[in-house]
């Protein structure tokens, strides 16, 4: 077990060391100064609960070592397209930890939670303003959950008008996988609409699919190609003329905030990913929030609860309401309050001008990277991009390499991989989203590394294929890691 080695080798060794010893404790409890309570009934108690027995220092070391094996936005450039791994300003964390905010209980009576409800009400209004809509529900707990809320509202709307025959949901072929999945979950027949050679939606195909059975269209703007669909007004008109509604996937608002409102373009419902655009640390599965913002048509159908305000003599009074024809509840309580607080703090600290600056810088950074990489990688849709740029490793494929190899090689230079193999319509896709927070120096470094890897791919493809060389884990069996994860400590038997 012992021996010298690189820091990484030492970390791996120390992590594998079994630190558990019988009787070792992390905390020393003070003597009991309250009446002793009876234990729960015997069938609820386990005689044997094999947990590691470790001191506090050992626990701290173990988890700190583990965290150091990871890439994170706090340590490394993280251009993971569509995921918006932007810097989360620490003030938002401070606000979420204010005791009155962190300790508020979801079952607290309304009288005792007016401050929390007021915060939610203000956030509803701000998100409606940003999207150009009239009402918001903060209930959905993730992006895909917001999508489901939106599509169920569209369904409830058609049913309320006696138009249950509208069973078709259109989804462009560039869409995020959650879009067709959501439509199918809501019971719709999903019809895919192709993109044209410029990356816009094919209007002829859209016209053809827009008939009396049309329920709606799910569109992402900017599209997952990182492009602003210049035909979007025609798209909205065609869907509306056929009696359908337009759903906007607003998971990535980093290119539009303060500059363009989806409601003004005619969208009927939009979901937002607060954990992407509005600064909640994410990855690893949560928590998140996917509020839905709607126009007048869909406002009665919003999921409950929504927070409403009544002006009285003593000032405003905030309460939790069920909209008239609500699609109902999507989960327990009032949504992920901690995520809502972070988004509120983020919006208040930036203000309107700050939000515009975020948008401008996000788009500028993406275009800067796009221009820097153009000579070295294939750019299937060669036009000004929005918050992200989608390249293809097709040129490197000619050397027997894959997008995966380029992504793995980046790890050796301290850079997290871009999103790969998505959108599906780009072969060997590398989807790069630098976000607004990065400096020009970081972007220049990234461009230099990518150029270097492109050179290696030509001269020494074997080196690229064997990457990464300096990571704790190299090439994983990804299906195995997802299906049979080994995540917990097991006692030595
Ligand atoms: C991330 C993302 C989603 C899904 O959001 P989750 O919070 O992961 O459910 C949907 N659409 C787009 C375009 C996204 O980038």
Coordinates of C-alpha atoms and ligand atoms in Angstrom, one line a residue:
X1 CA 0.0 0.0 0.0
X2 CA 2.7 2.5 0.8
X3 CA 5.0 4.2 -1.6
X4 CA 5.8 7.5 -3.2
X5 CA 3.8 8.8 -6.2
X6 CA 2.0 11.7 -7.7
X7 CA -0.5 13.6 -5.7
X8 CA -3.3 11.9 -7.6
X9 CA -1.8 8.4 -6.9
X10 CA -1.6 9.3 -3.2
X11 CA -5.2 10.5 -3.2
X12 CA -6.5 7.3 -4.8
X13 CA -4.6 5.2 -2.3
X14 CA -5.9 7.1 0.7
X15 CA -9.4 6.9 -0.6
X16 CA -9.2 3.1 -0.8
X17 CA -7.9 2.8 2.8
X18 CA -10.5 1.4 5.2
X19 CA -10.8 3.9 8.0
X20 CA -13.5 2.2 10.0
X21 CA -12.7 0.8 13.4
X22 CA -15.2 -0.4 16.0
X23 CA -16.0 2.2 18.6
X24 CA -14.5 5.2 16.7
X25 CA -16.9 8.2 16.9
X26 CA -17.3 11.4 14.9
X27 CA -18.9 13.4 17.7
X28 CA -19.1 13.2 21.4
X29 CA -22.7 13.7 22.6
X30 CA -23.3 15.7 25.7
X31 CA -25.2 14.1 28.6
X32 CA -29.0 14.0 28.3
X33 CA -30.6 17.1 29.7
X34 CA -34.2 16.4 28.5
X35 CA -36.6 13.6 29.6
X36 CA -35.7 10.3 28.0
X37 CA -38.1 9.2 25.3
X38 CA -39.4 5.7 24.6
X39 CA -37.8 4.0 21.6
X40 CA -40.1 3.3 18.6
X41 CA -41.6 -0.2 18.4
X42 CA -39.2 -3.1 17.9
X43 CA -40.3 -3.8 14.3
X44 CA -39.0 -0.3 13.3
X45 CA -35.6 -0.8 14.9
X46 CA -32.6 -2.5 13.3
X47 CA -30.3 -4.4 15.6
X48 CA -27.6 -4.4 13.0
X49 CA -26.8 -1.3 10.9
X50 CA -23.4 -1.7 9.4
X51 CA -22.1 1.8 9.1
X52 CA -18.5 2.8 9.1
X53 CA -17.2 4.0 12.5
X54 CA -14.9 6.9 11.9
X55 CA -13.6 10.0 13.6
X56 CA -14.6 13.5 12.4
X57 CA -11.2 14.2 10.9
X58 CA -11.3 10.9 8.9
X59 CA -14.7 11.8 7.5
X60 CA -13.5 15.3 6.5
X61 CA -10.4 13.9 4.8
X62 CA -12.3 11.2 3.0
X63 CA -14.9 13.5 1.5
X64 CA -12.4 16.3 0.7
X65 CA -10.2 13.8 -1.1
X66 CA -13.2 12.5 -3.0
X67 CA -14.2 16.0 -4.0
X68 CA -10.7 16.7 -5.4
X69 CA -11.1 13.9 -7.9
X70 CA -13.9 15.7 -9.5
X71 CA -14.1 18.5 -12.0
X72 CA -16.2 21.4 -10.9
X73 CA -16.9 24.9 -12.1
X74 CA -15.1 26.1 -9.0
X75 CA -11.8 24.5 -10.1
X76 CA -12.0 24.0 -13.9
X77 CA -13.4 25.5 -17.1
X78 CA -16.6 23.6 -17.8
X79 CA -17.9 24.3 -21.3
X80 CA -20.7 21.6 -21.1
X81 CA -23.1 22.8 -23.8
X82 CA -26.8 23.1 -23.0
X83 CA -26.0 22.7 -19.3
X84 CA -24.9 26.3 -18.6
X85 CA -22.3 25.5 -16.0
X86 CA -21.9 29.2 -15.2
X87 CA -20.4 30.6 -12.0
X88 CA -22.8 30.8 -9.2
X89 CA -22.1 34.0 -7.3
X90 CA -21.6 33.3 -3.6
X91 CA -24.0 36.0 -2.4
X92 CA -26.8 33.7 -3.6
X93 CA -25.6 31.0 -1.3
X94 CA -25.3 33.4 1.6
X95 CA -28.9 34.5 1.0
X96 CA -30.2 30.9 0.9
X97 CA -28.5 30.3 4.2
X98 CA -30.1 33.2 6.1
X99 CA -31.7 31.3 9.0
X100 CA -35.2 32.6 8.4
X101 CA -35.0 31.5 4.8
X102 CA -33.2 28.2 5.3
X103 CA -35.4 27.2 8.3
X104 CA -38.8 28.0 6.9
X105 CA -41.1 25.0 7.0
X106 CA -43.4 24.1 4.2
X107 CA -46.3 23.4 6.6
X108 CA -45.8 26.7 8.4
X109 CA -49.2 28.6 8.5
X110 CA -49.4 31.3 5.9
X111 CA -49.4 34.1 8.6
X112 CA -45.9 32.9 9.6
X113 CA -44.5 32.6 6.1
X114 CA -45.4 36.0 4.5
X115 CA -41.8 36.8 3.7
X116 CA -41.2 33.6 1.9
X117 CA -44.4 33.9 0.0
X118 CA -43.6 37.5 -0.9
X119 CA -40.2 36.4 -2.3
X120 CA -42.0 33.7 -4.4
X121 CA -44.5 36.2 -5.6
X122 CA -41.8 38.7 -6.7
X123 CA -39.9 35.9 -8.4
X124 CA -43.1 34.8 -10.3
X125 CA -43.4 38.4 -11.6
X126 CA -39.8 38.7 -12.5
X127 CA -39.8 35.5 -14.5
X128 CA -43.0 36.5 -16.3
X129 CA -41.3 39.8 -17.2
X130 CA -38.2 38.1 -18.5
X131 CA -40.2 35.7 -20.6
X132 CA -42.8 38.2 -21.7
X133 CA -45.7 36.2 -20.1
X134 CA -48.5 37.1 -17.7
X135 CA -48.3 34.4 -15.0
X136 CA -45.9 31.9 -13.5
X137 CA -46.0 28.8 -11.3
X138 CA -42.9 27.9 -9.5
X139 CA -44.0 24.4 -8.7
X140 CA -42.1 22.2 -11.1
X141 CA -38.9 20.7 -9.7
X142 CA -36.8 20.4 -12.8
X143 CA -36.6 21.3 -16.4
X144 CA -38.3 18.2 -17.7
X145 CA -40.9 18.6 -14.9
X146 CA -41.6 22.1 -16.2
X147 CA -42.0 20.6 -19.7
X148 CA -44.5 18.1 -18.4
X149 CA -46.4 20.9 -16.7
X150 CA -46.5 22.9 -19.9
X151 CA -47.6 20.1 -22.1
X152 CA -50.3 19.0 -19.6
X153 CA -51.6 22.6 -19.7
X154 CA -51.8 22.5 -23.5
X155 CA -53.7 19.3 -23.2
X156 CA -56.1 20.7 -20.6
X157 CA -56.7 23.7 -22.8
X158 CA -57.7 21.7 -25.8
X159 CA -59.9 19.4 -23.7
X160 CA -61.6 22.4 -22.1
X161 CA -62.6 23.4 -25.6
X162 CA -63.9 20.0 -26.6
X163 CA -61.0 19.4 -28.9
X164 CA -59.6 16.1 -27.5
X165 CA -58.9 15.0 -31.1
X166 CA -55.8 17.1 -31.0
X167 CA -53.3 14.4 -30.2
X168 CA -50.2 15.4 -32.2
X169 CA -47.2 17.2 -30.7
X170 CA -44.5 18.4 -33.1
X171 CA -40.9 18.4 -32.0
X172 CA -38.0 19.5 -34.2
X173 CA -35.2 17.0 -34.8
X174 CA -32.7 19.2 -33.0
X175 CA -34.7 19.1 -29.7
X176 CA -33.4 18.0 -26.3
X177 CA -34.3 14.4 -25.7
X178 CA -36.6 15.4 -22.8
X179 CA -39.0 17.1 -25.3
X180 CA -40.2 14.1 -27.2
X181 CA -40.1 12.1 -23.9
X182 CA -42.3 14.7 -22.2
X183 CA -44.8 14.7 -25.1
X184 CA -45.0 10.9 -25.0
X185 CA -45.5 10.9 -21.2
X186 CA -48.4 13.3 -21.6
X187 CA -50.0 10.8 -24.1
X188 CA -49.2 12.6 -27.3
X189 CA -48.2 11.2 -30.7
X190 CA -44.8 12.8 -31.3
X191 CA -44.0 13.9 -34.9
X192 CA -40.5 15.0 -35.7
X193 CA -39.9 18.1 -37.8
X194 CA -36.6 18.2 -39.7
X195 CA -34.2 21.2 -39.7
X196 CA -33.2 22.8 -43.0
X197 CA -29.6 23.2 -44.1
X198 CA -29.2 26.4 -42.2
X199 CA -30.3 24.8 -39.0
X200 CA -33.8 26.5 -38.9
X201 CA -37.0 24.5 -38.7
X202 CA -38.2 23.3 -42.1
X203 CA -41.3 25.4 -42.7
X204 CA -42.7 23.2 -45.4
X205 CA -42.6 20.1 -43.2
X206 CA -44.1 22.2 -40.4
X207 CA -47.0 23.3 -42.7
X208 CA -47.6 19.8 -43.8
X209 CA -47.8 18.4 -40.2
X210 CA -50.1 21.3 -38.9
X211 CA -53.6 20.0 -39.3
X212 CA -56.8 19.6 -37.2
X213 CA -55.1 17.1 -35.0
X214 CA -52.3 19.4 -34.0
X215 CA -52.1 20.0 -30.2
X216 CA -48.9 22.0 -30.3
X217 CA -45.2 22.4 -31.0
X218 CA -42.3 22.2 -28.6
X219 CA -39.5 24.5 -29.7
X220 CA -36.2 25.4 -28.1
X221 CA -35.0 29.0 -28.8
X222 CA -32.1 29.3 -29.2
X223 CA -32.2 25.8 -30.7
X224 CA -29.9 23.1 -29.4
X225 CA -27.6 24.0 -32.4
X226 CA -27.0 27.2 -30.5
X227 CA -28.8 29.1 -33.3
X228 CA -31.6 31.7 -33.3
X229 CA -34.2 30.2 -35.6
X230 CA -34.8 33.2 -37.9
X231 CA -38.1 31.8 -39.1
X232 CA -39.6 31.7 -35.6
X233 CA -42.4 34.2 -36.3
X234 CA -43.5 32.0 -39.2
X235 CA -43.3 28.9 -37.1
X236 CA -45.5 30.4 -34.4
X237 CA -48.0 31.7 -37.0
X238 CA -48.3 28.3 -38.8
X239 CA -48.9 26.5 -35.5
X240 CA -51.5 29.0 -34.2
X241 CA -53.3 29.1 -37.6
X242 CA -53.8 25.3 -37.2
X243 CA -55.2 25.8 -33.7
X244 CA -52.1 24.5 -31.9
X245 CA -50.2 26.1 -29.1
X246 CA -46.5 26.9 -28.9
X247 CA -44.4 25.5 -26.1
X248 CA -41.0 27.1 -25.5
X249 CA -38.2 25.1 -23.9
X250 CA -36.4 27.9 -22.1
X251 CA -33.9 25.8 -20.2
X252 CA -31.2 27.9 -21.8
X253 CA -32.1 31.6 -21.4
X254 CA -28.5 32.8 -21.3
X255 CA -28.8 34.2 -24.8
X256 CA -32.1 36.0 -24.4
X257 CA -32.5 37.4 -20.9
X258 CA -33.2 41.1 -21.1
X259 CA -32.9 41.1 -24.9
X260 CA -35.8 39.1 -26.3
X261 CA -39.0 37.8 -24.8
X262 CA -40.5 34.6 -26.0
X263 CA -44.0 35.8 -25.1
X264 CA -43.6 38.7 -27.5
X265 CA -42.7 36.2 -30.2
X266 CA -46.1 34.6 -29.6
X267 CA -45.1 31.6 -27.4
X268 CA -47.9 30.4 -25.2
X269 CA -45.9 28.7 -22.5
X270 CA -42.2 28.6 -21.5
X271 CA -40.4 26.7 -18.8
X272 CA -37.1 28.0 -17.3
X273 CA -34.3 26.0 -15.7
X274 CA -33.5 28.1 -12.6
X275 CA -30.6 25.7 -12.0
X276 CA -29.0 26.6 -15.3
X277 CA -29.6 30.2 -16.2
X278 CA -30.4 31.5 -12.7
X279 CA -27.5 30.4 -10.8
X280 CA -28.1 27.3 -8.7
X281 CA -25.2 24.9 -8.5
X282 CA -26.2 21.8 -10.5
X283 CA -25.0 18.5 -11.8
X284 CA -25.3 15.2 -9.9
X285 CA -29.1 15.2 -10.1
X286 CA -30.4 18.2 -8.3
X287 CA -32.0 20.0 -6.7
X288 CA -33.5 22.2 -9.4
X289 CA -36.5 24.2 -10.4
X290 CA -38.3 24.5 -13.7
X291 CA -41.0 27.2 -13.3
X292 CA -43.6 27.6 -16.1
X293 CA -44.6 31.0 -17.4
X294 CA -47.7 31.4 -19.5
X295 CA -49.8 33.9 -21.5
X296 CA -53.4 34.7 -20.8
X297 CA -54.6 31.6 -22.7
X298 CA -53.0 29.2 -20.4
X299 CA -53.0 31.1 -17.1
X300 CA -56.1 29.3 -15.7
X301 CA -54.4 26.0 -16.2
X302 CA -51.2 26.6 -14.2
X303 CA -50.1 23.9 -11.8
X304 CA -50.8 24.7 -8.1
X305 CA -49.9 26.4 -6.0
X306 CA -49.3 29.9 -7.3
X307 CA -48.7 32.7 -4.9
X308 CA -51.2 35.5 -5.1
X309 CA -51.2 39.0 -3.6
X310 CA -54.1 40.9 -2.1
X311 CA -53.7 44.6 -1.3
X312 CA -55.4 45.3 2.1
X313 CA -55.4 48.1 4.6
X314 CA -52.5 46.7 6.5
X315 CA -50.4 46.2 3.3
X316 CA -50.1 43.2 1.0
X317 CA -51.2 39.7 2.0
X318 CA -49.8 36.7 0.2
X319 CA -51.4 33.3 -0.1
X320 CA -51.1 30.0 -1.9
X321 CA -53.8 29.6 -4.6
X322 CA -55.1 27.0 -7.0
X323 CA -55.7 28.5 -10.5
X324 CA -59.3 27.9 -11.7
X325 CA -58.7 25.0 -14.1
X326 CA -55.4 24.0 -12.7
X327 CA -53.7 20.8 -13.9
X328 CA -53.2 20.1 -10.2
X329 CA -50.1 19.5 -8.1
X330 CA -46.9 18.2 -9.5
X331 CA -45.2 17.4 -6.2
X332 CA -45.3 18.1 -2.5
X333 CA -45.5 21.5 -1.0
X334 CA -44.4 24.7 -2.8
X335 CA -41.5 23.7 -5.0
X336 CA -37.7 23.7 -4.3
X337 CA -37.7 26.9 -2.2
X338 CA -33.9 27.0 -1.8
X339 CA -33.5 27.1 -5.5
X340 CA -36.1 29.8 -5.8
X341 CA -34.3 31.9 -3.2
X342 CA -31.0 31.7 -5.2
X343 CA -32.7 32.7 -8.4
X344 CA -34.3 35.7 -6.6
X345 CA -31.0 36.8 -5.1
X346 CA -29.3 36.4 -8.5
X347 CA -31.9 38.5 -10.3
X348 CA -32.0 41.2 -7.6
X349 CA -28.3 41.5 -7.4
X350 CA -27.9 41.8 -11.2
X351 CA -30.9 44.0 -12.0
X352 CA -32.0 44.7 -15.6
X353 CA -28.7 46.0 -16.8
X354 CA -26.8 43.2 -15.2
X355 CA -29.0 40.6 -16.9
X356 CA -28.5 42.2 -20.3
X357 CA -24.7 42.2 -19.6
X358 CA -24.9 38.5 -18.8
X359 CA -26.7 37.8 -22.1
X360 CA -24.3 39.9 -24.1
X361 CA -21.2 38.4 -22.6
X362 CA -22.6 34.8 -22.9
X363 CA -23.2 35.4 -26.7
X364 CA -19.9 37.2 -27.2
X365 CA -17.9 34.5 -25.4
X366 CA -19.5 31.7 -27.5
X367 CA -18.9 33.5 -30.7
X368 CA -15.3 34.3 -29.7
X369 CA -14.7 30.6 -29.1
X370 CA -16.5 29.7 -32.3
X371 CA -14.2 31.9 -34.3
X372 CA -11.1 30.6 -32.6
X373 CA -12.0 27.0 -33.3
X374 CA -13.3 27.3 -36.8
X375 CA -9.9 26.7 -38.5
X376 CA -9.4 23.5 -36.6
X377 CA -12.8 21.8 -36.3
X378 CA -15.8 21.3 -38.6
X379 CA -18.6 23.8 -38.1
X380 CA -21.7 22.2 -39.7
X381 CA -23.9 25.4 -39.3
X382 CA -21.5 28.2 -40.1
X383 CA -23.4 31.3 -38.8
X384 CA -23.4 33.6 -35.8
X385 CA -24.2 31.5 -32.8
X386 CA -26.0 32.4 -29.6
X387 CA -24.8 31.1 -26.1
X388 CA -23.2 28.0 -27.5
X389 CA -21.5 26.7 -30.6
X390 CA -21.8 23.2 -32.0
X391 CA -18.8 21.7 -33.8
X392 CA -18.2 18.3 -35.2
X393 CA -15.1 16.1 -34.8
X394 CA -15.7 14.8 -38.4
X395 CA -12.3 16.0 -39.5
X396 CA -10.7 14.1 -36.7
X397 CA -12.8 11.1 -37.5
X398 CA -10.9 10.8 -40.7
X399 CA -7.9 10.0 -38.5
X400 CA -9.8 7.2 -36.8
X401 CA -10.8 9.4 -33.8
X402 CA -14.1 10.2 -32.2
X403 CA -15.6 13.2 -30.5
X404 CA -15.1 11.2 -27.3
X405 CA -11.3 11.1 -27.8
X406 CA -11.1 14.8 -28.2
X407 CA -13.2 15.2 -25.0
X408 CA -11.1 12.8 -23.0
X409 CA -7.9 14.5 -24.1
X410 CA -9.2 17.9 -22.8
X411 CA -9.1 16.4 -19.3
X412 CA -5.3 16.2 -19.5
X413 CA -5.3 20.0 -19.9
X414 CA -7.6 20.6 -16.9
X415 CA -10.7 21.3 -19.0
X416 CA -14.0 19.5 -18.6
X417 CA -15.4 17.9 -21.8
X418 CA -18.0 19.7 -23.9
X419 CA -21.3 18.0 -24.4
X420 CA -20.9 15.2 -27.0
X421 CA -23.1 13.5 -29.5
X422 CA -25.9 16.0 -29.0
X423 CA -27.8 17.4 -30.8
X424 CA -28.3 14.1 -32.6
X425 CA -28.4 15.7 -36.1
X426 CA -24.7 16.6 -35.9
X427 CA -22.4 13.6 -36.3
X428 CA -19.6 13.5 -33.7
X429 CA -21.0 16.7 -32.1
X430 CA -19.0 18.8 -29.7
X431 CA -21.3 21.3 -28.1
X432 CA -19.4 24.1 -26.4
X433 CA -21.0 26.6 -24.0
X434 CA -18.4 28.9 -22.4
X435 CA -20.9 31.0 -20.4
X436 CA -20.6 34.7 -19.6
X437 CA -18.5 34.3 -16.5
X438 CA -15.2 33.2 -18.2
X439 CA -12.3 35.6 -18.9
X440 CA -10.7 36.1 -22.2
X441 CA -7.6 34.4 -20.9
X442 CA -9.5 31.2 -20.1
X443 CA -11.1 31.2 -23.5
X444 CA -7.8 31.8 -25.2
X445 CA -6.3 28.9 -23.2
X446 CA -9.2 26.6 -24.3
X447 CA -8.8 27.6 -27.9
X448 CA -5.1 26.9 -27.7
X449 CA -5.6 23.5 -26.2
X450 CA -8.3 22.6 -28.8
X451 CA -5.9 23.7 -31.5
X452 CA -3.2 21.6 -30.0
X453 CA -5.4 18.5 -29.8
X454 CA -6.5 19.0 -33.5
X455 CA -2.7 19.0 -34.3
X456 CA -2.1 15.9 -32.3
X457 CA -5.1 14.2 -34.0
X458 CA -3.3 14.7 -37.3
X459 CA 0.2 13.8 -36.3
X460 CA -0.2 11.4 -33.4
X461 CA -3.8 10.1 -33.1
X462 CA -2.7 7.2 -30.8
X463 CA -1.9 9.7 -28.0
X464 CA -5.4 11.2 -28.3
X465 CA -7.0 7.8 -28.4
X466 CA -5.3 6.8 -25.1
X467 CA -6.3 9.9 -23.2
X468 CA -6.8 10.9 -20.4
X469 CA -3.4 10.2 -18.8
X470 CA -3.7 12.2 -15.6
X471 CA -7.2 11.4 -14.4
X472 CA -8.3 9.3 -11.5
X473 CA -10.4 7.2 -13.8
X474 CA -9.8 7.0 -17.5
X475 CA -12.3 5.4 -19.8
X476 CA -15.4 4.1 -18.0
X477 CA -17.9 1.5 -18.9
X478 CA -20.6 4.2 -19.0
X479 CA -23.5 1.9 -19.4
X480 CA -22.2 -0.2 -16.5
X481 CA -21.6 2.9 -14.4
X482 CA -25.2 4.1 -14.9
X483 CA -26.8 0.7 -14.5
X484 CA -24.7 -0.8 -11.7
X485 CA -23.3 2.1 -9.8
X486 CA -21.2 1.3 -6.7
X487 CA -21.9 4.2 -4.5
X488 CA -21.8 3.1 -0.9
X489 CA -19.4 1.9 1.7
X490 CA -19.7 -1.8 2.5
X491 CA -18.2 -3.3 5.6
X492 CA -15.4 -5.7 5.1
X493 CA -17.0 -9.1 5.6
Ligands
LIG1 C1 -31.2 20.7 -19.4 C2 -32.3 20.8 -20.4 C3 -33.6 20.3 -20.2 C4 -33.9 19.4 -19.0 O1 -33.7 20.0 -17.7 P1 -33.6 19.1 -16.4 O2 -33.6 20.0 -15.3 O3 -32.3 18.3 -16.6 O4 -34.8 18.2 -16.4 C5 -34.5 20.4 -21.2 N1 -34.2 21.1 -22.3 C6 -33.0 21.6 -22.6 C7 -32.8 22.4 -23.8 C8 -32.0 21.5 -21.6 O5 -30.8 22.0 -21.9

